[in-house]
């Protein structure tokens, strides 16, 4: 049985994925993903979009016990941020992804993502590309 972390984009696309062979048997999410999802309903521009995003957030809260951004993740985040700076990427621009990566690295779990480029150049992170349903 494999464990792995679904990043936010993969969690959002989960119901639309055609090829699920690259998903972990025991999927996890992080508190950072819940934070990202909680923004969605607040920035929605229509009532229909707001309702859909709120439902998605509530489903994620019901389905998962998220991994926290705890002290080991915070310390790992420092290494992730420095590594990104060294290759010319701005960690602040991708701070949610860097925090999710730090949680994955501090728990020795891979990231399963439909957007592997979001995690490019993060040394020590295992990234498993999940086929995007729109590509």
PDB file of N, CA and C in Angstrom, residues 18-66:
ATOM      1  N   UNK A  18      -8.783  10.676 -15.444  1.00  0.00           N
ATOM      2  CA  UNK A  18      -9.037   9.474 -16.225  1.00  0.00           C
ATOM      3  C   UNK A  18      -8.091   8.338 -15.840  1.00  0.00           C
ATOM      4  N   UNK A  19      -6.837   8.700 -15.618  1.00  0.00           N
ATOM      5  CA  UNK A  19      -5.798   7.728 -15.296  1.00  0.00           C
ATOM      6  C   UNK A  19      -5.428   7.880 -13.820  1.00  0.00           C
ATOM      7  N   UNK A  20      -5.869   6.938 -13.003  1.00  0.00           N
ATOM      8  CA  UNK A  20      -5.631   7.023 -11.561  1.00  0.00           C
ATOM      9  C   UNK A  20      -4.499   6.094 -11.098  1.00  0.00           C
ATOM     10  N   UNK A  21      -3.786   5.496 -12.052  1.00  0.00           N
ATOM     11  CA  UNK A  21      -2.706   4.570 -11.698  1.00  0.00           C
ATOM     12  C   UNK A  21      -1.569   5.252 -10.939  1.00  0.00           C
ATOM     13  N   UNK A  22      -1.406   6.553 -11.122  1.00  0.00           N
ATOM     14  CA  UNK A  22      -0.314   7.269 -10.474  1.00  0.00           C
ATOM     15  C   UNK A  22      -0.714   7.841  -9.109  1.00  0.00           C
ATOM     16  N   UNK A  23      -1.936   7.597  -8.692  1.00  0.00           N
ATOM     17  CA  UNK A  23      -2.389   8.076  -7.378  1.00  0.00           C
ATOM     18  C   UNK A  23      -1.993   7.084  -6.286  1.00  0.00           C
ATOM     19  N   UNK A  24      -1.761   7.571  -5.087  1.00  0.00           N
ATOM     20  CA  UNK A  24      -1.410   6.658  -3.986  1.00  0.00           C
ATOM     21  C   UNK A  24      -2.641   5.871  -3.531  1.00  0.00           C
ATOM     22  N   UNK A  25      -2.387   4.688  -2.997  1.00  0.00           N
ATOM     23  CA  UNK A  25      -3.479   3.885  -2.430  1.00  0.00           C
ATOM     24  C   UNK A  25      -4.070   4.575  -1.205  1.00  0.00           C
ATOM     25  N   UNK A  26      -3.210   5.257  -0.473  1.00  0.00           N
ATOM     26  CA  UNK A  26      -3.617   5.959   0.743  1.00  0.00           C
ATOM     27  C   UNK A  26      -3.282   7.445   0.582  1.00  0.00           C
ATOM     28  N   UNK A  27      -4.182   8.198  -0.069  1.00  0.00           N
ATOM     29  CA  UNK A  27      -3.895   9.616  -0.307  1.00  0.00           C
ATOM     30  C   UNK A  27      -4.004  10.450   0.960  1.00  0.00           C
ATOM     31  N   UNK A  28      -3.124  11.436   1.040  1.00  0.00           N
ATOM     32  CA  UNK A  28      -3.105  12.386   2.141  1.00  0.00           C
ATOM     33  C   UNK A  28      -3.216  13.787   1.546  1.00  0.00           C
ATOM     34  N   UNK A  29      -3.671  14.745   2.350  1.00  0.00           N
ATOM     35  CA  UNK A  29      -3.570  16.150   1.978  1.00  0.00           C
ATOM     36  C   UNK A  29      -2.942  16.876   3.161  1.00  0.00           C
ATOM     37  N   UNK A  30      -2.647  18.143   2.966  1.00  0.00           N
ATOM     38  CA  UNK A  30      -2.021  18.923   4.022  1.00  0.00           C
ATOM     39  C   UNK A  30      -2.954  20.048   4.481  1.00  0.00           C
ATOM     40  N   UNK A  31      -2.630  20.595   5.631  1.00  0.00           N
ATOM     41  CA  UNK A  31      -3.387  21.751   6.124  1.00  0.00           C
ATOM     42  C   UNK A  31      -3.209  22.940   5.187  1.00  0.00           C
ATOM     43  N   UNK A  32      -2.113  22.981   4.467  1.00  0.00           N
ATOM     44  CA  UNK A  32      -1.888  24.061   3.500  1.00  0.00           C
ATOM     45  C   UNK A  32      -2.907  23.957   2.367  1.00  0.00           C
ATOM     46  N   UNK A  33      -3.201  22.748   1.924  1.00  0.00           N
ATOM     47  CA  UNK A  33      -4.236  22.568   0.901  1.00  0.00           C
ATOM     48  C   UNK A  33      -5.588  23.039   1.416  1.00  0.00           C
ATOM     49  N   UNK A  34      -5.910  22.722   2.654  1.00  0.00           N
ATOM     50  CA  UNK A  34      -7.173  23.224   3.223  1.00  0.00           C
ATOM     51  C   UNK A  34      -7.177  24.751   3.271  1.00  0.00           C
ATOM     52  N   UNK A  35      -6.040  25.340   3.575  1.00  0.00           N
ATOM     53  CA  UNK A  35      -5.951  26.804   3.582  1.00  0.00           C
ATOM     54  C   UNK A  35      -6.206  27.360   2.181  1.00  0.00           C
ATOM     55  N   UNK A  36      -5.591  26.741   1.173  1.00  0.00           N
ATOM     56  CA  UNK A  36      -5.821  27.185  -0.205  1.00  0.00           C
ATOM     57  C   UNK A  36      -7.289  27.041  -0.591  1.00  0.00           C
ATOM     58  N   UNK A  37      -7.875  25.898  -0.244  1.00  0.00           N
ATOM     59  CA  UNK A  37      -9.285  25.665  -0.587  1.00  0.00           C
ATOM     60  C   UNK A  37     -10.213  26.636   0.132  1.00  0.00           C
ATOM     61  N   UNK A  38      -9.838  27.072   1.318  1.00  0.00           N
ATOM     62  CA  UNK A  38     -10.708  27.980   2.071  1.00  0.00           C
ATOM     63  C   UNK A  38     -10.764  29.369   1.444  1.00  0.00           C
ATOM     64  N   UNK A  39      -9.788  29.711   0.631  1.00  0.00           N
ATOM     65  CA  UNK A  39      -9.800  30.992  -0.072  1.00  0.00           C
ATOM     66  C   UNK A  39     -10.833  30.980  -1.201  1.00  0.00           C
ATOM     67  N   UNK A  40     -10.990  29.832  -1.828  1.00  0.00           N
ATOM     68  CA  UNK A  40     -11.854  29.707  -3.000  1.00  0.00           C
ATOM     69  C   UNK A  40     -13.244  30.301  -2.873  1.00  0.00           C
ATOM     70  N   UNK A  41     -14.034  29.894  -1.873  1.00  0.00           N
ATOM     71  CA  UNK A  41     -15.382  30.449  -1.757  1.00  0.00           C
ATOM     72  C   UNK A  41     -15.387  31.964  -1.525  1.00  0.00           C
ATOM     73  N   UNK A  42     -14.354  32.464  -0.880  1.00  0.00           N
ATOM     74  CA  UNK A  42     -14.296  33.889  -0.551  1.00  0.00           C
ATOM     75  C   UNK A  42     -13.988  34.766  -1.757  1.00  0.00           C
ATOM     76  N   UNK A  43     -13.337  34.201  -2.770  1.00  0.00           N
ATOM     77  CA  UNK A  43     -12.991  34.984  -3.955  1.00  0.00           C
ATOM     78  C   UNK A  43     -13.848  34.634  -5.170  1.00  0.00           C
ATOM     79  N   UNK A  44     -14.792  33.732  -5.000  1.00  0.00           N
ATOM     80  CA  UNK A  44     -15.673  33.345  -6.112  1.00  0.00           C
ATOM     81  C   UNK A  44     -16.456  34.561  -6.602  1.00  0.00           C
ATOM     82  N   UNK A  45     -16.669  34.612  -7.901  1.00  0.00           N
ATOM     83  CA  UNK A  45     -17.352  35.764  -8.478  1.00  0.00           C
ATOM     84  C   UNK A  45     -18.837  35.539  -8.732  1.00  0.00           C
ATOM     85  N   UNK A  46     -19.281  34.279  -8.612  1.00  0.00           N
ATOM     86  CA  UNK A  46     -20.712  33.989  -8.769  1.00  0.00           C
ATOM     87  C   UNK A  46     -21.170  33.113  -7.612  1.00  0.00           C
ATOM     88  N   UNK A  47     -22.472  33.141  -7.360  1.00  0.00           N
ATOM     89  CA  UNK A  47     -23.015  32.282  -6.296  1.00  0.00           C
ATOM     90  C   UNK A  47     -22.800  30.813  -6.619  1.00  0.00           C
ATOM     91  N   UNK A  48     -22.946  30.445  -7.885  1.00  0.00           N
ATOM     92  CA  UNK A  48     -22.765  29.047  -8.295  1.00  0.00           C
ATOM     93  C   UNK A  48     -21.331  28.589  -8.026  1.00  0.00           C
ATOM     94  N   UNK A  49     -20.380  29.436  -8.374  1.00  0.00           N
ATOM     95  CA  UNK A  49     -18.973  29.118  -8.142  1.00  0.00           C
ATOM     96  C   UNK A  49     -18.682  29.043  -6.635  1.00  0.00           C
ATOM     97  N   UNK A  50     -19.248  29.957  -5.868  1.00  0.00           N
ATOM     98  CA  UNK A  50     -19.043  29.975  -4.419  1.00  0.00           C
ATOM     99  C   UNK A  50     -19.571  28.683  -3.785  1.00  0.00           C
ATOM    100  N   UNK A  51     -20.751  28.269  -4.182  1.00  0.00           N
ATOM    101  CA  UNK A  51     -21.351  27.042  -3.647  1.00  0.00           C
ATOM    102  C   UNK A  51     -20.494  25.826  -4.003  1.00  0.00           C
ATOM    103  N   UNK A  52     -20.033  25.760  -5.245  1.00  0.00           N
ATOM    104  CA  UNK A  52     -19.199  24.627  -5.677  1.00  0.00           C
ATOM    105  C   UNK A  52     -17.884  24.575  -4.907  1.00  0.00           C
ATOM    106  N   UNK A  53     -17.270  25.737  -4.719  1.00  0.00           N
ATOM    107  CA  UNK A  53     -15.990  25.774  -4.000  1.00  0.00           C
ATOM    108  C   UNK A  53     -16.172  25.453  -2.517  1.00  0.00           C
ATOM    109  N   UNK A  54     -17.253  25.910  -1.949  1.00  0.00           N
ATOM    110  CA  UNK A  54     -17.532  25.599  -0.543  1.00  0.00           C
ATOM    111  C   UNK A  54     -17.770  24.103  -0.364  1.00  0.00           C
ATOM    112  N   UNK A  55     -18.489  23.513  -1.304  1.00  0.00           N
ATOM    113  CA  UNK A  55     -18.743  22.064  -1.249  1.00  0.00           C
ATOM    114  C   UNK A  55     -17.437  21.291  -1.364  1.00  0.00           C
ATOM    115  N   UNK A  56     -16.550  21.759  -2.219  1.00  0.00           N
ATOM    116  CA  UNK A  56     -15.256  21.090  -2.390  1.00  0.00           C
ATOM    117  C   UNK A  56     -14.449  21.152  -1.096  1.00  0.00           C
ATOM    118  N   UNK A  57     -14.432  22.313  -0.467  1.00  0.00           N
ATOM    119  CA  UNK A  57     -13.728  22.479   0.812  1.00  0.00           C
ATOM    120  C   UNK A  57     -14.315  21.554   1.872  1.00  0.00           C
ATOM    121  N   UNK A  58     -15.616  21.543   1.989  1.00  0.00           N
ATOM    122  CA  UNK A  58     -16.268  20.710   3.004  1.00  0.00           C
ATOM    123  C   UNK A  58     -16.034  19.224   2.746  1.00  0.00           C
ATOM    124  N   UNK A  59     -16.016  18.817   1.474  1.00  0.00           N
ATOM    125  CA  UNK A  59     -15.748  17.416   1.156  1.00  0.00           C
ATOM    126  C   UNK A  59     -14.332  17.038   1.554  1.00  0.00           C
ATOM    127  N   UNK A  60     -13.378  17.907   1.279  1.00  0.00           N
ATOM    128  CA  UNK A  60     -11.982  17.639   1.657  1.00  0.00           C
ATOM    129  C   UNK A  60     -11.848  17.541   3.174  1.00  0.00           C
ATOM    130  N   UNK A  61     -12.540  18.418   3.893  1.00  0.00           N
ATOM    131  CA  UNK A  61     -12.495  18.374   5.356  1.00  0.00           C
ATOM    132  C   UNK A  61     -13.108  17.081   5.891  1.00  0.00           C
ATOM    133  N   UNK A  62     -14.138  16.580   5.216  1.00  0.00           N
ATOM    134  CA  UNK A  62     -14.794  15.347   5.651  1.00  0.00           C
ATOM    135  C   UNK A  62     -13.978  14.099   5.301  1.00  0.00           C
ATOM    136  N   UNK A  63     -13.285  14.137   4.168  1.00  0.00           N
ATOM    137  CA  UNK A  63     -12.596  12.950   3.661  1.00  0.00           C
ATOM    138  C   UNK A  63     -11.185  12.744   4.197  1.00  0.00           C
ATOM    139  N   UNK A  64     -10.548  13.803   4.686  1.00  0.00           N
ATOM    140  CA  UNK A  64      -9.140  13.716   5.040  1.00  0.00           C
ATOM    141  C   UNK A  64      -8.868  14.247   6.436  1.00  0.00           C
ATOM    142  N   UNK A  65      -7.844  13.671   7.052  1.00  0.00           N
ATOM    143  CA  UNK A  65      -7.262  14.201   8.276  1.00  0.00           C
ATOM    144  C   UNK A  65      -5.919  14.777   7.830  1.00  0.00           C
ATOM    145  N   UNK A  66      -5.862  16.079   7.555  1.00  0.00           N
ATOM    146  CA  UNK A  66      -4.688  16.641   6.885  1.00  0.00           C
ATOM    147  C   UNK A  66      -3.415  16.604   7.729  1.00  0.00           C
TER     148      UNK A  66
END
